[in-house]
Every structure is written in C-alpha cells, then in structure tokens.
C-alpha cells in the first residue's frame, strides 16, 4: 500500500515550523517528525544568550508535547534517520524502525565546524549548537575562571559577552583583520570590536594559531605568533557546516548545502529540504545562497509546506537576522553587498527620545546601497528603525541616500 506520510528529518526550527504550517493546512496526521536530539524542538538562539545568565535555565520548547499530540503528529525523539531508500520511499531510523513516505523533508541543519589541528573529544574544548552542548559547557564553567574563544563569529561573540558579564575572564582569538567579516560591513565590525573592547573583553585580531599543547585529554596552551597562551577552557566558534550526510547518501545534489529550487525541492522528486542545510536560488543576482537564521528556517518551511500541498509558491526572501552581544542589539535586513559593489553607506543616528544621544548604547543605522538601490540596513540598538527598514525593503522601496540621512524625517514616511 502506498504511504501518504510526510516524514520530516530534523526537529529544529525549520522542522518545527514545517509541522505547524502543514498542520494549518490540515495535514498534521500525515506527519512523522524524526529527531536526532532526545527533546522536542526548542529555541536555539537563547543558548548563547539568556541560557547562561539564569541559573537552572533549560532550553525552551517551541511547542508543547500536547500540541503535537493534538495535531496527530508522530514525534520520534532521540532516534536519528540512519538511511533512506529513495526508490522504495523508506527511511530507516537508528532504532531499526522503518517509515515509508509520500514526501520526505530534510531539515537537518548544520554541525559545528572543527579545527583540523585540534583533536575532537578533548575534555576542555566545547562547541555550541545544541541544548546538550550548552548544558555540558555550563557544568564545565562552574570550575573555570578563564575561557578562550577560537573565532569571533556571532555565536562566539554573544557567548563571550555573556560569560564576561558573569565574571569570567574571556579572550577571543580572531584570525581575520575584522570581526564578523563575512556577514557585516566594515563599519559595523569596527563598532562591535570597539564596544567589546571598551567593555573589557580581550579580543585579539589577526591571531594566527601555530599549534596546541596537550595534557591528559586537555589542551593546555595555544601557540600564537608572539606568545604561548595558557588555557583552561576553550570554545570553538569557527562557524558551521551544512549537515548533508544523509542527502549525499541518497545521491542528492549538494554544493556546500543541499541544492533546492525556489520551492524547496531537491534534485529528487518527493524529497524536499529546508533551513540551514539548504542552498537555494538567490533571484536578485542569479546566484545561490545558504543562510543560517531563524527567519530563513521558518520562511523556507512555510514555502515547503505549500509546495508539498501543490501550491508551488517560491521562496524570495528579504533576509533578516539579529544578534545580542553585551550592550548591543544588532539587527540586519537585506544582504550586505561584497566589495567592490558597495556604492554608498549612509549612517543615520537613532534619535528617539528614550534613547541616549551618545555613548556606547546610542543607536544608529547603516544604510548600504548597491548602485542606486538600497540593499541592506544594519541597525545597532534601534529595533524600531530595523522594523521600518524591513518594511521598506520588503516593499521593494529605495529611499535615496540624502532622504535617509535626514533624521528629521521618520522612516515610516517612506512606506506606501
Ligand atoms: C547558539 C546559537 C545561537 C543562535 N542565535 C541566533 C540568533 O540570534 N538569530 C538567528 O536568526 N539565528 C540564530 N541561530 C541560528 C538558528 O538557530 C538556526 O539558523 C536555526 O536553528 C536553523 O534551523 P534548522 O531547522 O535549519 O536547523 P536546526 O535548528 O539546527 O535543527 C536541525 C536538527 O536536525 C537534526 N538532525 C540532523 N541530522 C539528523 C538525522 N539524520 N536524523 C534526525 N535528525 C537529524 C539535528 O539534531 C537538529 O536537531 C543560532 C544558533 C545557535 C546554535
């Protein structure tokens, strides 16, 4: 008998949203949600923020167990998919259970990137992707005064600022000349660096690691160009790789991510993919893109749900992202053009009465233009400006550089 099940592999943000979107379309009882982790889908962003600030904090489920039950969704916890037979439409779980499907959706996310020169499974080296990682790290931190971060990306900087606020001595080793260099403008990188340094964070730019010293399953020293740094606890924050092992085993096209079309369909009919693990067409300049954000995970899941149901909508995002680092709330909308394509950047101070006019918490926005077109807006401590900028870009509007520089005119005046 042919199955009409929809099997979702991966209980992260996109897997959870796909359940919700399919349930809204009346398809809950067709769904099997297969989770590698032993817990229901939970909010990942707080793991580098609030989680460490509140003693005893646990990961917050996106939806309660009763919600899945009410929708008729069958959830398989702690039982990852081991293999897929795409011809027979069957997945095998690690427990040996098999599920047949009409549609299979890969929502497998990413895995933390490892440093080839650093053995895995050292007792004092941590990465942060899952609630289990966060619990391990929190337990380790009880007996640790100094924490050394390798890599100054979003997750590393968020966690570094959090741990510093808890009284840890934190050092961040960044190999590049600027922080967050792949994701934000040079001006924002400089602001982030100076704010962290002013708050006392020891951030060392262009730190090239020459080697490590080890003792009984621990790294004890990091050899830098000019010194040997003693370390107690190391957090590796050098980015993430798409989790495409299953996709490759099936024979799906993968190019630094599972390749999907605008409807989230992979190279195999009846197999879809959503979230951090995908590489999708970026219509603006005929290239492809892989994003790691909650917005991308949720919106791709909504598109996939409709596509599976035969309403072939396309994913055409205006991407947005946020990061909380110490006193800074950073928000970005659009995509930062790579040099030499940035035509102009306009800095717009945020002048709401409640906002301090100066100092490290003062808000501002950076409006980036490619040619005549507004393509990206970065804001610092200016959430309302971010919301307006999002609406402006979503409506395809492009106020001129001189218009956005005029702080007397609220951004909402540009909305139609
Ligand atoms: C600490 C941290 C902080 C973050 N902060 C922000 C933020 O501030 N803002 C923001 O926009 N984004 C943030 N992100 C990124 C955001 O969480 C991700 O973009 C989002 O979780 C992607 O959703 P996803 O469903 O694609 O993948 P994930 O949420 O990573 O879920 C993938 C799931 O698939 C499971 N899986 C993999 N293989 C299998 C298999 N074979 N069988 C079964 N299950 C499998 C994994 O175990 C995992 O549970 C943060 C991420 C982390 C880790």
PDB file of C-alpha atoms in Angstrom, residues 242-379:
ATOM      1  CA  UNK A 242      25.620  22.075   6.421  1.00  0.00           C
ATOM      2  CA  UNK A 243      24.539  18.666   7.726  1.00  0.00           C
ATOM      3  CA  UNK A 244      24.182  16.975   4.352  1.00  0.00           C
ATOM      4  CA  UNK A 245      25.448  13.443   5.123  1.00  0.00           C
ATOM      5  CA  UNK A 246      22.027  11.891   4.552  1.00  0.00           C
ATOM      6  CA  UNK A 247      21.452  13.937   1.391  1.00  0.00           C
ATOM      7  CA  UNK A 248      24.760  12.722  -0.044  1.00  0.00           C
ATOM      8  CA  UNK A 249      23.951   9.143   0.872  1.00  0.00           C
ATOM      9  CA  UNK A 250      20.667   9.483  -1.066  1.00  0.00           C
ATOM     10  CA  UNK A 251      22.587  10.969  -4.015  1.00  0.00           C
ATOM     11  CA  UNK A 252      21.025  14.453  -3.892  1.00  0.00           C
ATOM     12  CA  UNK A 253      22.941  17.333  -5.463  1.00  0.00           C
ATOM     13  CA  UNK A 254      24.927  19.092  -2.733  1.00  0.00           C
ATOM     14  CA  UNK A 255      27.190  22.125  -3.143  1.00  0.00           C
ATOM     15  CA  UNK A 256      28.085  23.368   0.336  1.00  0.00           C
ATOM     16  CA  UNK A 257      24.448  22.712   1.217  1.00  0.00           C
ATOM     17  CA  UNK A 258      21.619  20.618  -0.210  1.00  0.00           C
ATOM     18  CA  UNK A 259      20.694  22.235  -3.516  1.00  0.00           C
ATOM     19  CA  UNK A 260      16.983  23.114  -3.729  1.00  0.00           C
ATOM     20  CA  UNK A 261      14.883  25.053  -6.199  1.00  0.00           C
ATOM     21  CA  UNK A 262      12.750  28.053  -5.233  1.00  0.00           C
ATOM     22  CA  UNK A 263      10.012  25.673  -3.997  1.00  0.00           C
ATOM     23  CA  UNK A 264      12.450  23.836  -1.662  1.00  0.00           C
ATOM     24  CA  UNK A 265      12.503  20.739  -3.865  1.00  0.00           C
ATOM     25  CA  UNK A 266      15.814  18.838  -4.050  1.00  0.00           C
ATOM     26  CA  UNK A 267      17.215  17.127  -7.139  1.00  0.00           C
ATOM     27  CA  UNK A 268      14.990  14.098  -6.336  1.00  0.00           C
ATOM     28  CA  UNK A 269      11.235  14.223  -6.779  1.00  0.00           C
ATOM     29  CA  UNK A 270       9.331  13.796  -3.489  1.00  0.00           C
ATOM     30  CA  UNK A 271      12.367  14.912  -1.452  1.00  0.00           C
ATOM     31  CA  UNK A 272      12.480  18.460  -0.094  1.00  0.00           C
ATOM     32  CA  UNK A 273      14.921  20.314   2.135  1.00  0.00           C
ATOM     33  CA  UNK A 274      14.563  23.370   4.386  1.00  0.00           C
ATOM     34  CA  UNK A 275      16.606  25.545   6.732  1.00  0.00           C
ATOM     35  CA  UNK A 276      20.333  25.937   7.389  1.00  0.00           C
ATOM     36  CA  UNK A 277      21.206  22.815   5.367  1.00  0.00           C
ATOM     37  CA  UNK A 278      19.934  24.203   2.022  1.00  0.00           C
ATOM     38  CA  UNK A 279      21.479  26.139  -0.835  1.00  0.00           C
ATOM     39  CA  UNK A 280      18.720  27.979  -2.680  1.00  0.00           C
ATOM     40  CA  UNK A 281      18.479  30.245  -5.754  1.00  0.00           C
ATOM     41  CA  UNK A 282      19.023  33.915  -4.965  1.00  0.00           C
ATOM     42  CA  UNK A 283      16.967  35.535  -7.642  1.00  0.00           C
ATOM     43  CA  UNK A 284      18.424  39.024  -7.296  1.00  0.00           C
ATOM     44  CA  UNK A 285      21.688  38.179  -8.994  1.00  0.00           C
ATOM     45  CA  UNK A 286      21.206  34.668 -10.415  1.00  0.00           C
ATOM     46  CA  UNK A 287      23.430  33.011  -7.840  1.00  0.00           C
ATOM     47  CA  UNK A 288      22.748  30.640  -4.922  1.00  0.00           C
ATOM     48  CA  UNK A 289      22.824  31.229  -1.208  1.00  0.00           C
ATOM     49  CA  UNK A 290      22.935  29.356   2.078  1.00  0.00           C
ATOM     50  CA  UNK A 291      21.736  31.196   5.179  1.00  0.00           C
ATOM     51  CA  UNK A 292      21.829  30.319   8.861  1.00  0.00           C
ATOM     52  CA  UNK A 293      18.976  32.147  10.575  1.00  0.00           C
ATOM     53  CA  UNK A 294      15.628  31.587  12.231  1.00  0.00           C
ATOM     54  CA  UNK A 295      13.926  33.744   9.572  1.00  0.00           C
ATOM     55  CA  UNK A 296      15.309  31.552   6.793  1.00  0.00           C
ATOM     56  CA  UNK A 297      14.390  28.305   8.590  1.00  0.00           C
ATOM     57  CA  UNK A 298      10.808  29.427   9.285  1.00  0.00           C
ATOM     58  CA  UNK A 299      10.091  31.013   5.910  1.00  0.00           C
ATOM     59  CA  UNK A 300      11.546  28.104   3.921  1.00  0.00           C
ATOM     60  CA  UNK A 301       9.395  25.707   5.978  1.00  0.00           C
ATOM     61  CA  UNK A 302       6.262  27.748   5.129  1.00  0.00           C
ATOM     62  CA  UNK A 303       7.137  27.613   1.415  1.00  0.00           C
ATOM     63  CA  UNK A 304       7.852  23.856   1.560  1.00  0.00           C
ATOM     64  CA  UNK A 305       4.513  23.143   3.249  1.00  0.00           C
ATOM     65  CA  UNK A 306       2.618  24.915   0.490  1.00  0.00           C
ATOM     66  CA  UNK A 307       4.744  23.346  -2.239  1.00  0.00           C
ATOM     67  CA  UNK A 308       4.185  19.841  -0.866  1.00  0.00           C
ATOM     68  CA  UNK A 309       0.454  20.567  -0.999  1.00  0.00           C
ATOM     69  CA  UNK A 310       0.762  21.504  -4.665  1.00  0.00           C
ATOM     70  CA  UNK A 311       0.601  25.304  -4.267  1.00  0.00           C
ATOM     71  CA  UNK A 312       4.017  25.930  -5.816  1.00  0.00           C
ATOM     72  CA  UNK A 313       4.980  29.216  -4.156  1.00  0.00           C
ATOM     73  CA  UNK A 314       8.563  30.496  -4.443  1.00  0.00           C
ATOM     74  CA  UNK A 315      10.991  31.499  -1.697  1.00  0.00           C
ATOM     75  CA  UNK A 316      12.005  35.096  -2.374  1.00  0.00           C
ATOM     76  CA  UNK A 317      13.202  36.371   0.953  1.00  0.00           C
ATOM     77  CA  UNK A 318      14.304  39.698   2.269  1.00  0.00           C
ATOM     78  CA  UNK A 319      16.648  38.018   4.795  1.00  0.00           C
ATOM     79  CA  UNK A 320      16.877  39.349   8.344  1.00  0.00           C
ATOM     80  CA  UNK A 321      18.882  38.400  11.396  1.00  0.00           C
ATOM     81  CA  UNK A 322      19.579  39.564  14.930  1.00  0.00           C
ATOM     82  CA  UNK A 323      22.368  39.132  17.444  1.00  0.00           C
ATOM     83  CA  UNK A 324      22.669  40.248  21.074  1.00  0.00           C
ATOM     84  CA  UNK A 325      26.180  40.944  22.277  1.00  0.00           C
ATOM     85  CA  UNK A 326      26.589  42.624  25.660  1.00  0.00           C
ATOM     86  CA  UNK A 327      25.057  46.109  25.391  1.00  0.00           C
ATOM     87  CA  UNK A 328      24.490  45.757  21.626  1.00  0.00           C
ATOM     88  CA  UNK A 329      21.375  44.546  19.857  1.00  0.00           C
ATOM     89  CA  UNK A 330      22.435  44.122  16.242  1.00  0.00           C
ATOM     90  CA  UNK A 331      19.833  43.636  13.511  1.00  0.00           C
ATOM     91  CA  UNK A 332      20.382  43.268   9.801  1.00  0.00           C
ATOM     92  CA  UNK A 333      17.969  43.172   6.897  1.00  0.00           C
ATOM     93  CA  UNK A 334      18.866  42.512   3.277  1.00  0.00           C
ATOM     94  CA  UNK A 335      22.221  41.217   2.163  1.00  0.00           C
ATOM     95  CA  UNK A 336      25.457  43.104   2.595  1.00  0.00           C
ATOM     96  CA  UNK A 337      26.935  43.642  -0.893  1.00  0.00           C
ATOM     97  CA  UNK A 338      30.504  42.405  -1.150  1.00  0.00           C
ATOM     98  CA  UNK A 339      33.239  44.870  -2.096  1.00  0.00           C
ATOM     99  CA  UNK A 340      33.638  46.452  -4.617  1.00  0.00           C
ATOM    100  CA  UNK A 341      29.838  46.573  -5.013  1.00  0.00           C
ATOM    101  CA  UNK A 342      29.045  48.861  -2.057  1.00  0.00           C
ATOM    102  CA  UNK A 343      28.275  52.136  -3.781  1.00  0.00           C
ATOM    103  CA  UNK A 344      27.493  54.169  -0.698  1.00  0.00           C
ATOM    104  CA  UNK A 345      26.790  53.813   3.000  1.00  0.00           C
ATOM    105  CA  UNK A 346      24.740  56.327   4.990  1.00  0.00           C
ATOM    106  CA  UNK A 347      24.944  56.402   8.783  1.00  0.00           C
ATOM    107  CA  UNK A 348      21.682  57.506  10.406  1.00  0.00           C
ATOM    108  CA  UNK A 349      21.736  58.171  14.157  1.00  0.00           C
ATOM    109  CA  UNK A 350      18.699  56.942  16.056  1.00  0.00           C
ATOM    110  CA  UNK A 351      17.147  59.906  17.809  1.00  0.00           C
ATOM    111  CA  UNK A 352      14.141  58.528  19.692  1.00  0.00           C
ATOM    112  CA  UNK A 353      13.640  60.495  22.921  1.00  0.00           C
ATOM    113  CA  UNK A 354      14.089  57.412  25.111  1.00  0.00           C
ATOM    114  CA  UNK A 355      17.435  56.649  23.519  1.00  0.00           C
ATOM    115  CA  UNK A 356      20.670  58.101  24.936  1.00  0.00           C
ATOM    116  CA  UNK A 357      22.094  60.596  22.434  1.00  0.00           C
ATOM    117  CA  UNK A 358      25.656  59.410  22.877  1.00  0.00           C
ATOM    118  CA  UNK A 359      27.749  56.707  24.498  1.00  0.00           C
ATOM    119  CA  UNK A 360      28.193  53.062  23.684  1.00  0.00           C
ATOM    120  CA  UNK A 361      24.455  52.298  23.809  1.00  0.00           C
ATOM    121  CA  UNK A 362      23.489  55.047  21.338  1.00  0.00           C
ATOM    122  CA  UNK A 363      21.561  53.582  18.456  1.00  0.00           C
ATOM    123  CA  UNK A 364      22.286  54.056  14.772  1.00  0.00           C
ATOM    124  CA  UNK A 365      21.614  52.503  11.392  1.00  0.00           C
ATOM    125  CA  UNK A 366      23.813  51.939   8.369  1.00  0.00           C
ATOM    126  CA  UNK A 367      22.027  52.092   5.016  1.00  0.00           C
ATOM    127  CA  UNK A 368      24.019  50.337   2.268  1.00  0.00           C
ATOM    128  CA  UNK A 369      23.458  50.991  -1.438  1.00  0.00           C
ATOM    129  CA  UNK A 370      24.460  48.942  -4.457  1.00  0.00           C
ATOM    130  CA  UNK A 371      24.346  51.386  -7.347  1.00  0.00           C
ATOM    131  CA  UNK A 372      21.212  53.461  -6.724  1.00  0.00           C
ATOM    132  CA  UNK A 373      19.459  50.645  -4.875  1.00  0.00           C
ATOM    133  CA  UNK A 374      19.143  50.242  -1.101  1.00  0.00           C
ATOM    134  CA  UNK A 375      20.122  46.598  -0.435  1.00  0.00           C
ATOM    135  CA  UNK A 376      20.962  46.257   3.253  1.00  0.00           C
ATOM    136  CA  UNK A 377      20.299  48.049   6.532  1.00  0.00           C
ATOM    137  CA  UNK A 378      22.252  47.289   9.692  1.00  0.00           C
ATOM    138  CA  UNK A 379      20.987  48.684  12.994  1.00  0.00           C
TER     139      UNK A 379
END
